[in-house]
Coordinates of C-alpha atoms in Angstrom, one line a residue:
X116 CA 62.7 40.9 24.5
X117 CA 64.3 37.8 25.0
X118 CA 68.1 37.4 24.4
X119 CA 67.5 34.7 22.1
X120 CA 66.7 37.1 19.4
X121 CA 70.3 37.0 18.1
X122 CA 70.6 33.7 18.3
X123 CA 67.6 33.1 15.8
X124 CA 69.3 35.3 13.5
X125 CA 72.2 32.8 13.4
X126 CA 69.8 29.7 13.2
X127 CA 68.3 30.7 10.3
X128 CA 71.4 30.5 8.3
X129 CA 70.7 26.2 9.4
X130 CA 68.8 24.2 7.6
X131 CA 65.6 23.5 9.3
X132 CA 66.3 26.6 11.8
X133 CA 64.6 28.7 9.9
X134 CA 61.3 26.9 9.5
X135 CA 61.0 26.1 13.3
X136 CA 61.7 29.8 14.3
X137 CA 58.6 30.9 11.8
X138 CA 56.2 28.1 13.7
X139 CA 57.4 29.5 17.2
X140 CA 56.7 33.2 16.3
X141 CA 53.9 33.4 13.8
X142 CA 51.3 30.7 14.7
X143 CA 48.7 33.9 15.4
X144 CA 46.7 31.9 18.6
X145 CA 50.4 31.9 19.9
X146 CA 51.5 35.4 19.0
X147 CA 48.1 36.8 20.9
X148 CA 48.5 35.0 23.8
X149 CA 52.2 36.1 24.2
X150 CA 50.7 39.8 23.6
X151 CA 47.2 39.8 25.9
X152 CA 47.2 41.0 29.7
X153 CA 47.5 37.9 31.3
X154 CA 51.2 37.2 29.3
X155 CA 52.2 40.8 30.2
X156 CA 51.3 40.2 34.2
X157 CA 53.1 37.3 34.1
X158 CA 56.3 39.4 32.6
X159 CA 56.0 42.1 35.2
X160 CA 55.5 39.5 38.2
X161 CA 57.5 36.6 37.4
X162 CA 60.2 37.0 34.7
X163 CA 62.7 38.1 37.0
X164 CA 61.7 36.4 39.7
X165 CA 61.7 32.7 38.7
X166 CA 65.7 32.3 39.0
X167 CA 65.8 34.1 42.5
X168 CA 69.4 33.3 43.7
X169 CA 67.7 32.0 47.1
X170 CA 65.7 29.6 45.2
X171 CA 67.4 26.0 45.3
X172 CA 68.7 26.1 41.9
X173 CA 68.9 29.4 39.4
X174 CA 69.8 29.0 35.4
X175 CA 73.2 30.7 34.7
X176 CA 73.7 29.7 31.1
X177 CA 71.9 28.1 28.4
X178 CA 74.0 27.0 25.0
X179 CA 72.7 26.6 21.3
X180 CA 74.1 23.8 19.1
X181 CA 73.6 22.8 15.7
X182 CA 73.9 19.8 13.9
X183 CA 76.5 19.9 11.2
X184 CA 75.7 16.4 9.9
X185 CA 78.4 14.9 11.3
X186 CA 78.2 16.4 15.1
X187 CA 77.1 19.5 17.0
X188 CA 78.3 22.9 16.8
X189 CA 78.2 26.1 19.0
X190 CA 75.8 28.7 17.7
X191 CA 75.4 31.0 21.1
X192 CA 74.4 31.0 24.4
X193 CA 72.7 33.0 27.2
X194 CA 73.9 33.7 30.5
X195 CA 71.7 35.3 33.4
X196 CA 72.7 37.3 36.1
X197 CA 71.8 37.8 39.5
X198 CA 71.2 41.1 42.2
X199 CA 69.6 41.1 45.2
X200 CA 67.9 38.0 44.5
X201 CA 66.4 39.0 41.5
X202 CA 67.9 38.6 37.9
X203 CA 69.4 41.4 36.4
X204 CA 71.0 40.7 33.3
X205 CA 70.5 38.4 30.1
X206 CA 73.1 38.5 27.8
X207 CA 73.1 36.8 24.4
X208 CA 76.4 35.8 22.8
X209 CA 77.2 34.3 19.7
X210 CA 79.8 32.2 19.0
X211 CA 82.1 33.3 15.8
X212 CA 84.3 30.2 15.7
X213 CA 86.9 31.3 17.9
X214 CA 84.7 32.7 21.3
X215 CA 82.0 34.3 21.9
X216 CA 81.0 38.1 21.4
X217 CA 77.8 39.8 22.8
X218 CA 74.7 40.0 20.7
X219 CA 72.3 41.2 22.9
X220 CA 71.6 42.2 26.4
X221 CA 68.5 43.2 29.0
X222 CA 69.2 45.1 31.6
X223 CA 66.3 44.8 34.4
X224 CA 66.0 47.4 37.3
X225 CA 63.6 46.9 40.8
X226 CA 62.1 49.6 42.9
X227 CA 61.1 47.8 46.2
X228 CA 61.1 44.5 44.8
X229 CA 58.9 45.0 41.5
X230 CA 60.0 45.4 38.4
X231 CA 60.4 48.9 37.7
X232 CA 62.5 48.9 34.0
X233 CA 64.2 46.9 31.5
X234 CA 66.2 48.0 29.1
X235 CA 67.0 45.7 25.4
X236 CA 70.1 46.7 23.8
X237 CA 71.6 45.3 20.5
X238 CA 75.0 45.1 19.5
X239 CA 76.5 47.2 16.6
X240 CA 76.7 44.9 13.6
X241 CA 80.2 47.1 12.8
X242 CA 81.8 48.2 16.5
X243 CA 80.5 45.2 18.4
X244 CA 79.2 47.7 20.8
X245 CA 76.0 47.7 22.8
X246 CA 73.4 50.5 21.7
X247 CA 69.8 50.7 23.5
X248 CA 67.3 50.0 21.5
X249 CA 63.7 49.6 23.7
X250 CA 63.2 50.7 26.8
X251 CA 60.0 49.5 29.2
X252 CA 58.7 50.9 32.5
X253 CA 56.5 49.6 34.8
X254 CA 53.8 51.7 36.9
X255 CA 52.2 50.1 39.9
X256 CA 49.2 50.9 42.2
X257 CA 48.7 49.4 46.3
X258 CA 45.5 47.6 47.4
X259 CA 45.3 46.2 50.2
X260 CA 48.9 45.3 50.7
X261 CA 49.4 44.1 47.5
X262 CA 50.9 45.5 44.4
X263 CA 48.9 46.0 41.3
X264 CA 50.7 46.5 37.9
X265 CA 49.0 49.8 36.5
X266 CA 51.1 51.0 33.5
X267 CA 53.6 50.1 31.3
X268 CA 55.8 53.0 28.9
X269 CA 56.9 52.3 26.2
X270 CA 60.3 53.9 24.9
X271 CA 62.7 54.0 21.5
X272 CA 66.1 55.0 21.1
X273 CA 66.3 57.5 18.8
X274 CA 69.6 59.7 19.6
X275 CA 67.7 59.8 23.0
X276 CA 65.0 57.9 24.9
X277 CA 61.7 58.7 22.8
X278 CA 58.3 57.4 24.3
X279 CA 56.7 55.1 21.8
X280 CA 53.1 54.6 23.8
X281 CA 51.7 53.3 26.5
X282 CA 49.8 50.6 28.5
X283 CA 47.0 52.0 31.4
X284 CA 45.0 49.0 33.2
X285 CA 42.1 49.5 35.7
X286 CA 40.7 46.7 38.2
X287 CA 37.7 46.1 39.7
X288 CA 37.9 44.5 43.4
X289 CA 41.8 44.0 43.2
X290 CA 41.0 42.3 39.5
X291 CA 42.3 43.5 36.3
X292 CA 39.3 44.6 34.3
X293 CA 40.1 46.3 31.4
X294 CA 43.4 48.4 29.8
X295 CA 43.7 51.0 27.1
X296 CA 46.8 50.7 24.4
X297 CA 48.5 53.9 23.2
X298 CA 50.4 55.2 21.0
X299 CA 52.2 58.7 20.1
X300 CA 51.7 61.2 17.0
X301 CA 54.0 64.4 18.2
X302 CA 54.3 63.4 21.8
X303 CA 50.7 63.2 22.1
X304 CA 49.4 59.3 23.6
X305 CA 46.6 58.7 21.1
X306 CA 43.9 55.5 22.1
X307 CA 44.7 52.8 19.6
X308 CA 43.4 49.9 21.3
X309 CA 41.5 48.7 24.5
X310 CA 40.2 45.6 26.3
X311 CA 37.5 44.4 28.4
X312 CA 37.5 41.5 30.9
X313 CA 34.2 40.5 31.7
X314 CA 32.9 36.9 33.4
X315 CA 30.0 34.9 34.2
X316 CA 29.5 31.3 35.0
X317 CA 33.1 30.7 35.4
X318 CA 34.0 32.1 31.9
X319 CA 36.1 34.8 31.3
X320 CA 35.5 36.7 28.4
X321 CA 38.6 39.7 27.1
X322 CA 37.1 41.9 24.6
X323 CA 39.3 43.8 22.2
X324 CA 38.5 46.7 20.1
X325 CA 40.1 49.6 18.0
X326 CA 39.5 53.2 17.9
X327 CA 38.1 54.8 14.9
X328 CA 37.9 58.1 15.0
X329 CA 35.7 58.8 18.3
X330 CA 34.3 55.6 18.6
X331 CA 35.8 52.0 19.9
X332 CA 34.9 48.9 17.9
X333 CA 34.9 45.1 18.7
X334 CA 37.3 43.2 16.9
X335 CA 37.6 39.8 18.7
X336 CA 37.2 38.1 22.1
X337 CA 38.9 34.8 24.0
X338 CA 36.5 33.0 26.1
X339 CA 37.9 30.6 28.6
X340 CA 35.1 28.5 30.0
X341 CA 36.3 27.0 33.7
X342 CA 37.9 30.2 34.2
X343 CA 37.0 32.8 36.7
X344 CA 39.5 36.2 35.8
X345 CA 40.9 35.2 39.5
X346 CA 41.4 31.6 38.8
X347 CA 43.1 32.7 35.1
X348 CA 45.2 35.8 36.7
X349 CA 46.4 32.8 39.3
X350 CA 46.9 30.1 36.3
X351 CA 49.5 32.9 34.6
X352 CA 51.1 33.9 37.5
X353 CA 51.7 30.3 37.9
X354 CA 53.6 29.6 34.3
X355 CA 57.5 29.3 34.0
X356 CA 56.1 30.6 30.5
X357 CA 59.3 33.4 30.5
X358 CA 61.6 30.9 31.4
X359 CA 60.6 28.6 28.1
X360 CA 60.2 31.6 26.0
X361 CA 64.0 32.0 26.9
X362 CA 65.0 28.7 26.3
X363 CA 63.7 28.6 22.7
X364 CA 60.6 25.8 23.5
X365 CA 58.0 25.9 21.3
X366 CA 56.6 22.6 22.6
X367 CA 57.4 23.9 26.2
X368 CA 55.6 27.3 25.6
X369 CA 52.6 26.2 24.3
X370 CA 52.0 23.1 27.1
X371 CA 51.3 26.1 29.1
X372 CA 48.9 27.5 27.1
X373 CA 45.3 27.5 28.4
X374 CA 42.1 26.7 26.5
X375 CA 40.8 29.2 24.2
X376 CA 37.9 29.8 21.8
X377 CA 38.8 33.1 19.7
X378 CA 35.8 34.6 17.6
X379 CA 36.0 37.7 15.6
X380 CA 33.7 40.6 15.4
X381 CA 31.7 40.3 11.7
X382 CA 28.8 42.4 10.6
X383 CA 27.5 43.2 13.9
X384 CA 27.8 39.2 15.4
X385 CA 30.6 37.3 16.8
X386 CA 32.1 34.2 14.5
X387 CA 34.2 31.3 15.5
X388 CA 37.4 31.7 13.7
X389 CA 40.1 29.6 15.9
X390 CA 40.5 27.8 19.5
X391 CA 42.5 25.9 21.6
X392 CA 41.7 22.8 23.2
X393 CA 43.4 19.8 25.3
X394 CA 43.0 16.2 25.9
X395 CA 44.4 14.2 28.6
X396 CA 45.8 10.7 28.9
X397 CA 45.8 8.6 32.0
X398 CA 47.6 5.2 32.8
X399 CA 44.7 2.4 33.0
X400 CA 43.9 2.1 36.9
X401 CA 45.5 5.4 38.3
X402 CA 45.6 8.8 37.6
X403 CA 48.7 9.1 36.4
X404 CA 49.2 11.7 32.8
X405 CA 50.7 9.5 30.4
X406 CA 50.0 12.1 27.2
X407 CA 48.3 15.2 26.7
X408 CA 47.5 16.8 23.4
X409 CA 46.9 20.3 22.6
X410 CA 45.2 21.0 19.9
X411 CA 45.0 24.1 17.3
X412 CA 41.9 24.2 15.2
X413 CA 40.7 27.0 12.7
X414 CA 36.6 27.2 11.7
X415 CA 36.0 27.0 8.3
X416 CA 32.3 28.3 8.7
X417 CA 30.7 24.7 8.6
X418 CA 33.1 22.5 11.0
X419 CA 36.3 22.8 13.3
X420 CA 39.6 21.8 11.2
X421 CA 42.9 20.7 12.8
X422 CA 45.3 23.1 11.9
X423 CA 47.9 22.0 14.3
X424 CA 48.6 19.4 17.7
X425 CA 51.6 19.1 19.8
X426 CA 51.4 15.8 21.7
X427 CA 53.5 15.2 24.6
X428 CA 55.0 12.2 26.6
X429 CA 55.3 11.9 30.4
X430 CA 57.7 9.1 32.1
X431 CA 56.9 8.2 35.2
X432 CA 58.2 10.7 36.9
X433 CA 55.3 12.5 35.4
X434 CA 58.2 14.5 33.9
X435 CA 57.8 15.4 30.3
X436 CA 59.7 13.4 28.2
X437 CA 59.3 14.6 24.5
X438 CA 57.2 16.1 22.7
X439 CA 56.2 16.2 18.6
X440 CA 54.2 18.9 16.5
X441 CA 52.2 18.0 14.1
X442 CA 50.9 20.0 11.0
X443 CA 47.8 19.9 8.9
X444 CA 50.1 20.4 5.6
X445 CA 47.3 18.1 3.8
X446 CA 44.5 17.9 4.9
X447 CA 42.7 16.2 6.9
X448 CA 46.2 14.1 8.2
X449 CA 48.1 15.7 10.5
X450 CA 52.0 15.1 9.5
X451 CA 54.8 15.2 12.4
X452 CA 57.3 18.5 11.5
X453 CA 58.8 18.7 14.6
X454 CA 60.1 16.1 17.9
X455 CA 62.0 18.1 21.2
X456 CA 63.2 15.3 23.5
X457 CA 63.6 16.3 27.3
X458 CA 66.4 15.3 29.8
X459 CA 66.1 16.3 33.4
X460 CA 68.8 16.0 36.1
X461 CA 68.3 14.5 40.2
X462 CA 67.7 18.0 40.8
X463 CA 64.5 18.0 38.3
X464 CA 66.2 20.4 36.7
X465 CA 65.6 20.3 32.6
X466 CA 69.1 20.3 31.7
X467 CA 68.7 19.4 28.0
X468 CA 66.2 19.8 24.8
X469 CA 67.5 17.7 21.6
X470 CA 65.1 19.4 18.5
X471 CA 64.7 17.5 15.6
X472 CA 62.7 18.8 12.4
X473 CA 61.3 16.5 9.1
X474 CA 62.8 18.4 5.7
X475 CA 60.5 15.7 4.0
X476 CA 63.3 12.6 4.4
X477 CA 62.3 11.8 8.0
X478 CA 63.0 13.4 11.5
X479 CA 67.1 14.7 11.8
X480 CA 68.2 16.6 14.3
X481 CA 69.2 20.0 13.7
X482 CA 69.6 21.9 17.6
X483 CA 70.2 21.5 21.0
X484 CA 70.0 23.3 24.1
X485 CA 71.9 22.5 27.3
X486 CA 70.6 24.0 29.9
X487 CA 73.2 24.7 33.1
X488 CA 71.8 25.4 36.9
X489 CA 73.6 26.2 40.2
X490 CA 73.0 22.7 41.3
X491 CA 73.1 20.9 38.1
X492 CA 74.6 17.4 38.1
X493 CA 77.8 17.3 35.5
X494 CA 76.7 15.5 32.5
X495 CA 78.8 12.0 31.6
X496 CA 81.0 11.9 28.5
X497 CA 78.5 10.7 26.5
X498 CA 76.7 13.5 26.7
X499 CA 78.6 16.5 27.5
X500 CA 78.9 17.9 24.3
X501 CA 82.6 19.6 25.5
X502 CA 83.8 15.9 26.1
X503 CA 86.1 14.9 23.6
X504 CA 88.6 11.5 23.6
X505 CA 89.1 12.0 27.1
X506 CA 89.4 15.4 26.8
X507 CA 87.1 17.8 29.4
X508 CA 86.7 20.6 31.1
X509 CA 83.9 20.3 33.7
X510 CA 81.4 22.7 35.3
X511 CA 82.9 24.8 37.9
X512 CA 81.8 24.0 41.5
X513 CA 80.5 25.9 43.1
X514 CA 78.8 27.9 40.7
X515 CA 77.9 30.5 41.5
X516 CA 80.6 31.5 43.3
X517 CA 82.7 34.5 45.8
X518 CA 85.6 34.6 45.7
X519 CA 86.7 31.7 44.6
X520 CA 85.6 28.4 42.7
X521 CA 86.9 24.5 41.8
X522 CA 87.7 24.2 38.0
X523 CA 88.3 20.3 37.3
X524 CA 89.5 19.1 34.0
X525 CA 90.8 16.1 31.9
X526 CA 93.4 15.3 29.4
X527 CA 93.9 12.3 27.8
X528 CA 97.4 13.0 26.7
X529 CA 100.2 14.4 27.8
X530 CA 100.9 18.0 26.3
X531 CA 100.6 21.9 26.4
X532 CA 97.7 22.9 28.3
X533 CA 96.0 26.2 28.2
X534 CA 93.5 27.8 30.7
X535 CA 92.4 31.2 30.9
X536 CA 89.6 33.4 32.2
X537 CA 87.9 36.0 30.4
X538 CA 85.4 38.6 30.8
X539 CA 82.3 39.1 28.5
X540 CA 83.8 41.5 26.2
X541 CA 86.4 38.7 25.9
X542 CA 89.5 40.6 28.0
X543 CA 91.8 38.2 30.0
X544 CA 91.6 38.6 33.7
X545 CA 93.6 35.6 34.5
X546 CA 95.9 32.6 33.2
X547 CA 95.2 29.4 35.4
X548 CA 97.1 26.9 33.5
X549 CA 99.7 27.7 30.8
X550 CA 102.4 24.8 30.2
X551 CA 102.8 21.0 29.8
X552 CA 101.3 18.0 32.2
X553 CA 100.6 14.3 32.0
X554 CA 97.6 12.8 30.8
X555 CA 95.1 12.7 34.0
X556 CA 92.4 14.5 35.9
X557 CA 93.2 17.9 37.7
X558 CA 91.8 20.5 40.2
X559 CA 92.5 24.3 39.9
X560 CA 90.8 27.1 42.3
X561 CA 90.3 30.3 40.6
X562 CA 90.3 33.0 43.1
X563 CA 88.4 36.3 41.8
X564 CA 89.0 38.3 44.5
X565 CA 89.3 42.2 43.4
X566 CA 87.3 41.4 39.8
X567 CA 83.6 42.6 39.6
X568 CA 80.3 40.4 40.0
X569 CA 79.4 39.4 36.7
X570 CA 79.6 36.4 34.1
X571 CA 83.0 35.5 33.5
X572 CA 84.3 32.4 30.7
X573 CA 87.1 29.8 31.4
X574 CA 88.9 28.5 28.3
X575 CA 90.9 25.3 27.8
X576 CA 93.1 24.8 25.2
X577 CA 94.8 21.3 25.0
X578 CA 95.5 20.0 21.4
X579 CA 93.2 20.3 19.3
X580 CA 90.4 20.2 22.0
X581 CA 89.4 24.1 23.1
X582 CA 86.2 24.3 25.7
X583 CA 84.8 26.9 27.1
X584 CA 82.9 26.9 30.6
X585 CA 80.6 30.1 32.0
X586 CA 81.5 31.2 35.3
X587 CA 79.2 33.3 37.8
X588 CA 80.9 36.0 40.2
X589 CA 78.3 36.9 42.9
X590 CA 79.6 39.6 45.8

């Protein structure tokens, strides 16, 4: 689960928040390919690998404003941490106007080098405290050298670790080729659900179907024509799709979405009832992607209907640089609901997603997301969002850090200055900075030798100006 999930539950007390959060997790092409084989290989394989701490530039935080109006606001953020090379922890926080108290957290554990468990836990809406709540264990198989995800077990807390069901895949020649879903009734696994994968031509068919009583019937199928089930197992082992799921992208998430035509099984034949397609957009005399449109269409039994199309916008860096949804709310024009504008850094690191949303006056902006990397670039004034009259605290450097890192920060006034360091259930491990200076720029190191690895926060206090920064301890 991602760590988001608590932050939607404070976006939808925004306007517009709550609409945007629907589209992201109920469009039902979106919600089943999230939930098919391909998205759950992808989870095994690559969600906690795709910040490895050797790689040149891992995510430690990423921050959710709002827009009051008037200006942004801190809703949450979400901090990642690192073991071994592999991530370990996402935390969720929320912010309560005065700091920032956990919401949620997933724990991830590795058996020689795979993902072997991850644990969600929620915090208790009374005591503040972390309970479990899902648990997930991954089974794996070896051929040829390589290792094949075979099982995943499902688990609830319940006064106790109760098993909820199960996953079992089988492969043919080293490729997945089907999987049976279970669940329990009395400790006993009971078939709910299976798939086929089946190909020909370079199409890839997935079959589902249900049990009833003793017998297993179609229910629908996804054909993706081009696709061999190599070529589409290496297309989804190749997505940063559990990075944007993280970050909060709808736009982001579905770019990576392949082409699909979805039929459902009907008295005994197989009907068109939604698909997926794209189109492409080159500059005039080169083949560089100026726009691509992916488009969401339903079957109305005579002809394909738009339901939905996100267009996006590449600069020349063939970076994306925004991106609007469009909705069929009445038919047959397609209406723009939704614009995310992108902002990468030197590095080519996405360091910042600006989501606006129409209420029926017009586009307004209503969140943000900064995005901060080991080896982002500090943002200017203008943009950093904890930049105020010549106020700032900057990003520490380095980041992440052992033992000790550079904070640098500005005041624009002389005056009583503030800056202490505390850990993630908001206990003070040090005071940097408590007394008066002169207006100006300053360096402090912050030694955290003898304090655990972990995720740490250093807050400034100078006037009315209060920032907080997020701080990574690796030993």
């Amino acid at each position: 689960m991602s760590a988001l999930l608590i932050l939607a539950l404070v976006m939808v007390l925004q306007p517009g928040v709550a609409q945007t959060n629907q589209i992201k997790t109920n469009h039902p092409m979106l919600s089943q390919q999230k939930d098919n084989i391909w998205s759950k290989l992808n989870r095994a394989y690559l969600q906690p690998k795709f910040q490895k701490a050797g790689q040149l530039s891992v995510l430690n935080e990423a921050e959710i404003y709002s827009w009051s109006g008037e200006g942004w606001f801190t809703n949450g953020k979400v901090n990642y941490q690192y073991q071994d090379g592999n991530l370990a922890q996402v935390i969720g926080s929320v912010f309560n106007g005065e700091g920032y108290t956990i919401g949620d957290r997933t724990t991830y554990s590795y058996l020689d080098g795979y993902l072997a468990q991850e644990i969600y836990e929620e915090a208790d809406m009374e005591t503040n405290e972390l309970q479990n709540v899902e648990r997930i264990g991954y089974a794996y198989t070896d051929f040829n050298g390589t290792k094949h995800l075979t099982g995943m077990l499902y688990s609830d807390w319940i006064s106790g670790w109760i098993v909820s069901g199960k996953d079992d895949f089988t492969y043919t020649d080293g490729i997945i080729s089907g999987g049976i879903y279970y669940t329990t009734d009395n400790f006993n696994f009971i078939e709910e659900e299976k798939f086929t994968i089946t190909s020909s031509n370079d199409t890839t068919v997935i079959t589902y179907f249900v049990k009833s009583e003793n017998e297993w019937l179609p229910t629908e199928r996804e054909i993706y024509a081009g696709f061999s089930p190599q070529q589409l197992f290496n297309y989804y082992m190749n997505l940063d799709h559990s990075l944007y799921d993280m970050i909060f992208s709808y736009p982001l998430i579905v770019l990576e979405l392949p082409d699909v035509l979805i039929q459902e099984h009907m008295d005994s034949t197989w009907e068109n009832t939604e698909r997926i397609s794209s189109n492409k957009f080159y500059e005039l005399g080169n083949d560089m992607l100026t726009k691509l449109h992916k488009n969401f269409e339903y079957w109305n039994e005579v002809e394909w209907v738009a339901e939905e199309r996100v267009e996006y916008y590449f600069n020349t860096d063939s970076r994306i640089d925004s991106a609007l949804v469009k909705f069929n709310f009445e038919p047959p024009a397609l209406q723009t609901y939704m614009k995310e504008s992108f902002l990468h850094d030197s590095f080519g690191n996405l360091v910042t997603i600006v989501t606006q949303v129409d209420s029926g006056e017009g586009l307004h902006e209503y969140m943000k997301t900064e995005l901060r990397w080991s080896n982002s670039e500090p943002t200017s004034n203008d943009e950093d969002p904890l930049a105020t009259k010549g106020f700032k605290l900057a990003p520490a450097f380095p980041n992440p850090f052992n033992p000790a890192t550079n904070i640098q920060y500005t005041i624009e006034q002389a005056g009583e200055v503030s800056i202490k360091v505390y850990d993630l259930l908001g206990r003070e491990v040090a005071e940097l900075i408590d007394g008066r200076q002169a207006a100006g720029s300053y360096t402090i190191k912050f030694n955290a030798e003898g304090l655990s690895s972990g995720i740490y926060y250093g807050r400034m206090s100078a006037g009315n100006f209060t920032a907080t920064r997020s701080i990574s301890l690796v030993k």
